[in-house]
Structures are given as structure tokens and as C-alpha cells.
PDB file of C-alpha atoms in Angstrom:
ATOM      1  CA  GLN A 136       0.000   0.000   0.000  1.00  0.00           C
ATOM      2  CA  VAL A 137       1.256   3.470  -0.887  1.00  0.00           C
ATOM      3  CA  GLN A 138       0.835   6.372   1.489  1.00  0.00           C
ATOM      4  CA  LEU A 139       1.644  10.053   1.095  1.00  0.00           C
ATOM      5  CA  VAL A 140       2.512  12.204   4.091  1.00  0.00           C
ATOM      6  CA  GLU A 141       2.661  15.974   3.741  1.00  0.00           C
ATOM      7  CA  SER A 142       4.457  18.372   6.059  1.00  0.00           C
ATOM      8  CA  GLY A 143       5.530  21.988   6.203  1.00  0.00           C
ATOM      9  CA  GLY A 144       2.239  23.823   6.423  1.00  0.00           C
ATOM     10  CA  GLY A 145       1.534  26.557   8.925  1.00  0.00           C
ATOM     11  CA  LEU A 146       0.825  30.219   9.471  1.00  0.00           C
ATOM     12  CA  VAL A 147       2.860  32.786   7.568  1.00  0.00           C
ATOM     13  CA  GLN A 148       2.581  36.520   6.981  1.00  0.00           C
ATOM     14  CA  PRO A 149       1.876  37.918   3.508  1.00  0.00           C
ATOM     15  CA  GLY A 150       5.096  38.050   1.524  1.00  0.00           C
ATOM     16  CA  GLY A 151       6.581  35.165   3.461  1.00  0.00           C
ATOM     17  CA  SER A 152       7.688  31.710   2.351  1.00  0.00           C
ATOM     18  CA  LEU A 153       6.937  28.108   3.185  1.00  0.00           C
ATOM     19  CA  ARG A 154       8.231  24.813   1.874  1.00  0.00           C
ATOM     20  CA  LEU A 155       5.905  21.848   1.732  1.00  0.00           C
ATOM     21  CA  SER A 156       7.164  18.284   1.562  1.00  0.00           C
ATOM     22  CA  CYS A 157       5.373  15.100   0.595  1.00  0.00           C
ATOM     23  CA  ALA A 158       6.979  11.715   1.116  1.00  0.00           C
ATOM     24  CA  ALA A 159       5.608   8.554  -0.438  1.00  0.00           C
ATOM     25  CA  SER A 160       6.049   5.342   1.510  1.00  0.00           C
ATOM     26  CA  GLY A 161       5.533   1.709   0.640  1.00  0.00           C
ATOM     27  CA  ASN A 162       7.236  -0.859  -1.522  1.00  0.00           C
ATOM     28  CA  ILE A 163       7.399   1.557  -4.447  1.00  0.00           C
ATOM     29  CA  PHE A 164       8.943   0.667  -7.772  1.00  0.00           C
ATOM     30  CA  SER A 165       8.059   3.861  -9.634  1.00  0.00           C
ATOM     31  CA  ILE A 166       5.901   6.977  -9.513  1.00  0.00           C
ATOM     32  CA  ASN A 167       5.380   8.784 -12.787  1.00  0.00           C
ATOM     33  CA  ASN A 168       3.683  11.977 -11.672  1.00  0.00           C
ATOM     34  CA  MET A 169       3.596  13.981  -8.468  1.00  0.00           C
ATOM     35  CA  ALA A 170       1.618  17.125  -7.899  1.00  0.00           C
ATOM     36  CA  TRP A 171       0.220  19.584  -5.383  1.00  0.00           C
ATOM     37  CA  TYR A 172      -3.433  20.594  -5.272  1.00  0.00           C
ATOM     38  CA  ARG A 173      -5.171  22.966  -2.921  1.00  0.00           C
ATOM     39  CA  GLN A 174      -8.647  23.545  -1.625  1.00  0.00           C
ATOM     40  CA  ALA A 175      -9.999  26.563   0.188  1.00  0.00           C
ATOM     41  CA  PRO A 176     -10.703  25.681   3.836  1.00  0.00           C
ATOM     42  CA  GLU A 177     -14.449  26.307   3.526  1.00  0.00           C
ATOM     43  CA  LYS A 178     -14.616  23.875   0.582  1.00  0.00           C
ATOM     44  CA  VAL A 179     -12.656  21.001   2.091  1.00  0.00           C
ATOM     45  CA  ARG A 180     -15.727  18.803   2.425  1.00  0.00           C
ATOM     46  CA  GLU A 181     -16.781  19.294  -1.196  1.00  0.00           C
ATOM     47  CA  GLU A 182     -15.483  16.914  -3.832  1.00  0.00           C
ATOM     48  CA  GLY A 183     -14.181  18.255  -7.126  1.00  0.00           C
ATOM     49  CA  GLU A 184     -13.090  21.605  -5.738  1.00  0.00           C
ATOM     50  CA  ARG A 185      -9.356  20.973  -5.596  1.00  0.00           C
ATOM     51  CA  GLU A 186      -7.227  23.267  -7.742  1.00  0.00           C
ATOM     52  CA  LEU A 187      -4.037  22.032  -9.377  1.00  0.00           C
ATOM     53  CA  VAL A 188      -1.213  24.173  -8.033  1.00  0.00           C
ATOM     54  CA  ALA A 189       1.847  22.523  -9.537  1.00  0.00           C
ATOM     55  CA  ALA A 190       2.765  19.200 -11.090  1.00  0.00           C
ATOM     56  CA  MET A 191       5.888  17.402 -12.187  1.00  0.00           C
ATOM     57  CA  TYR A 192       5.457  14.712 -14.790  1.00  0.00           C
ATOM     58  CA  ARG A 193       7.426  11.661 -15.869  1.00  0.00           C
ATOM     59  CA  TYR A 194      10.077  13.431 -17.934  1.00  0.00           C
ATOM     60  CA  ARG A 195      10.386  16.312 -15.460  1.00  0.00           C
ATOM     61  CA  ASP A 196       7.937  18.537 -17.334  1.00  0.00           C
ATOM     62  CA  THR A 197       6.229  20.907 -14.955  1.00  0.00           C
ATOM     63  CA  GLU A 198       2.897  22.673 -14.901  1.00  0.00           C
ATOM     64  CA  TYR A 199       1.768  25.559 -12.689  1.00  0.00           C
ATOM     65  CA  ALA A 200      -1.478  27.334 -12.017  1.00  0.00           C
ATOM     66  CA  ALA A 201      -1.373  30.829 -13.473  1.00  0.00           C
ATOM     67  CA  SER A 202      -1.894  32.337 -10.033  1.00  0.00           C
ATOM     68  CA  VAL A 203       1.327  30.828  -8.636  1.00  0.00           C
ATOM     69  CA  LYS A 204       3.692  31.039 -11.607  1.00  0.00           C
ATOM     70  CA  GLY A 205       6.872  32.817 -10.668  1.00  0.00           C
ATOM     71  CA  ARG A 206       6.176  32.409  -6.950  1.00  0.00           C
ATOM     72  CA  PHE A 207       5.979  28.637  -6.414  1.00  0.00           C
ATOM     73  CA  THR A 208       8.454  25.976  -7.487  1.00  0.00           C
ATOM     74  CA  ILE A 209       7.879  22.238  -7.527  1.00  0.00           C
ATOM     75  CA  SER A 210      10.810  19.872  -7.221  1.00  0.00           C
ATOM     76  CA  ARG A 211      11.274  16.178  -6.670  1.00  0.00           C
ATOM     77  CA  ASP A 212      13.781  13.810  -5.135  1.00  0.00           C
ATOM     78  CA  HIS A 213      13.235  10.570  -7.055  1.00  0.00           C
ATOM     79  CA  ALA A 214      15.501   8.557  -4.776  1.00  0.00           C
ATOM     80  CA  LYS A 215      13.415   9.550  -1.743  1.00  0.00           C
ATOM     81  CA  ASN A 216      10.035   9.450  -3.528  1.00  0.00           C
ATOM     82  CA  THR A 217       9.503  12.949  -2.201  1.00  0.00           C
ATOM     83  CA  VAL A 218       8.073  16.054  -3.828  1.00  0.00           C
ATOM     84  CA  TYR A 219       8.486  19.598  -2.562  1.00  0.00           C
ATOM     85  CA  LEU A 220       6.652  22.850  -3.104  1.00  0.00           C
ATOM     86  CA  GLN A 221       8.623  26.014  -2.398  1.00  0.00           C
ATOM     87  CA  MET A 222       6.159  28.845  -1.948  1.00  0.00           C
ATOM     88  CA  ASN A 223       7.450  32.416  -1.980  1.00  0.00           C
ATOM     89  CA  SER A 224       5.718  35.799  -1.892  1.00  0.00           C
ATOM     90  CA  LEU A 225       2.699  34.200  -0.290  1.00  0.00           C
ATOM     91  CA  GLU A 226      -0.602  36.013  -0.482  1.00  0.00           C
ATOM     92  CA  PRO A 227      -3.774  35.673   1.619  1.00  0.00           C
ATOM     93  CA  GLU A 228      -5.402  34.096  -1.446  1.00  0.00           C
ATOM     94  CA  ASP A 229      -2.961  31.188  -1.102  1.00  0.00           C
ATOM     95  CA  THR A 230      -4.636  30.173   2.144  1.00  0.00           C
ATOM     96  CA  ALA A 231      -5.840  26.610   1.634  1.00  0.00           C
ATOM     97  CA  VAL A 232      -5.374  22.989   2.515  1.00  0.00           C
ATOM     98  CA  TYR A 233      -2.628  21.678   0.249  1.00  0.00           C
ATOM     99  CA  TYR A 234      -2.836  18.078  -0.905  1.00  0.00           C
ATOM    100  CA  CYS A 235      -0.128  15.937  -2.410  1.00  0.00           C
ATOM    101  CA  ASN A 236      -1.056  13.649  -5.286  1.00  0.00           C
ATOM    102  CA  ALA A 237       0.928  10.833  -6.839  1.00  0.00           C
ATOM    103  CA  GLY A 238      -0.128   9.298 -10.137  1.00  0.00           C
ATOM    104  CA  GLU A 239       0.679   6.175 -12.185  1.00  0.00           C
ATOM    105  CA  ILE A 240       2.354   4.286  -9.382  1.00  0.00           C
ATOM    106  CA  ILE A 241       3.787   0.795  -9.402  1.00  0.00           C
ATOM    107  CA  ALA A 242       4.174  -0.730  -5.952  1.00  0.00           C
ATOM    108  CA  ASP A 243       4.059  -4.300  -4.692  1.00  0.00           C
ATOM    109  CA  ALA A 244       3.637  -5.432  -8.319  1.00  0.00           C
ATOM    110  CA  THR A 245       0.388  -3.445  -8.415  1.00  0.00           C
ATOM    111  CA  GLU A 246      -0.500  -0.428 -10.517  1.00  0.00           C
ATOM    112  CA  TYR A 247      -2.246   2.464  -8.794  1.00  0.00           C
ATOM    113  CA  ASP A 248      -3.886   5.267 -10.754  1.00  0.00           C
ATOM    114  CA  GLU A 249      -3.416   7.833  -8.039  1.00  0.00           C
ATOM    115  CA  VAL A 250      -2.986   8.288  -4.314  1.00  0.00           C
ATOM    116  CA  TRP A 251      -3.773  11.359  -2.209  1.00  0.00           C
ATOM    117  CA  GLY A 252      -2.252  12.643   0.977  1.00  0.00           C
ATOM    118  CA  GLN A 253      -4.294  13.882   3.922  1.00  0.00           C
ATOM    119  CA  GLY A 254      -3.451  17.528   3.345  1.00  0.00           C
ATOM    120  CA  THR A 255      -1.547  20.214   5.184  1.00  0.00           C
ATOM    121  CA  ARG A 256      -3.030  23.596   5.992  1.00  0.00           C
ATOM    122  CA  VAL A 257      -1.395  26.830   4.887  1.00  0.00           C
ATOM    123  CA  THR A 258      -2.678  30.094   6.304  1.00  0.00           C
ATOM    124  CA  VAL A 259      -1.384  33.424   5.008  1.00  0.00           C
ATOM    125  CA  SER A 260      -2.418  36.209   7.321  1.00  0.00           C
ATOM    126  CA  SER A 261      -1.017  39.186   9.156  1.00  0.00           C
TER     127      SER A 261
END
């Protein structure tokens, strides 16, 4: 079984920075895609409301939401099955629960379409 554990969330002032980490555990052979999504706190209970923030695909191609381009950077340590999200120049609008997502996983001789983490809360406020 594959599990994702996020860390690094918290309270930060506008203009500040945070670095989120997401580590995948299990008998993992490969993970093609890893990404960060977010959901506004008041919408956490609603399905389908998660916004793609940043993704890194199989051949290291990256994708960012327009609202975070130039401020956020996604990176990945393949050896550690870990993905990071460096968030700079944070704005109150970035306040959300941030979820890690891993896609196209092979573990324990089983293929998984995707796995989600439990989320880590980021609050940007003065």
C-alpha cells in the first residue's frame, strides 16, 4: 500500500515563504507523476473543488497554475520518492489545505492510478 505524508504547512505573513514536503512510503517501484493541489478551507468537504497548483510529470515537465507562476516551485527527489513545493511571496489568497497527489504508481507489483495525501493547511495572514 502506498501512502503520502505531507508536512511543512503553517501560518505565515503575507510576503513570506513556506516549503511543503510530501513523502511517499511503501514498496514503491516507480511513480510517474507527483503534484500539489489545494482547496480553500471552507470547501474542504466538497469533492471536485481541488485546484491544481503545480505538477511534475514523468520526464520532469512541470505545470503551474497561473496564479502561482513565478512564486511557487515544484521539485522532486526521485531517490526519496519525495516532492516539494517552495512557496514564496505568499498572499492571503494562497490560504488553503494543500494536498499531495501521486499518479501512475507501481508498488508491490500493483498499478495504482493515483494516491492522495491527507493535506496540510497553509494560512497566510497578518
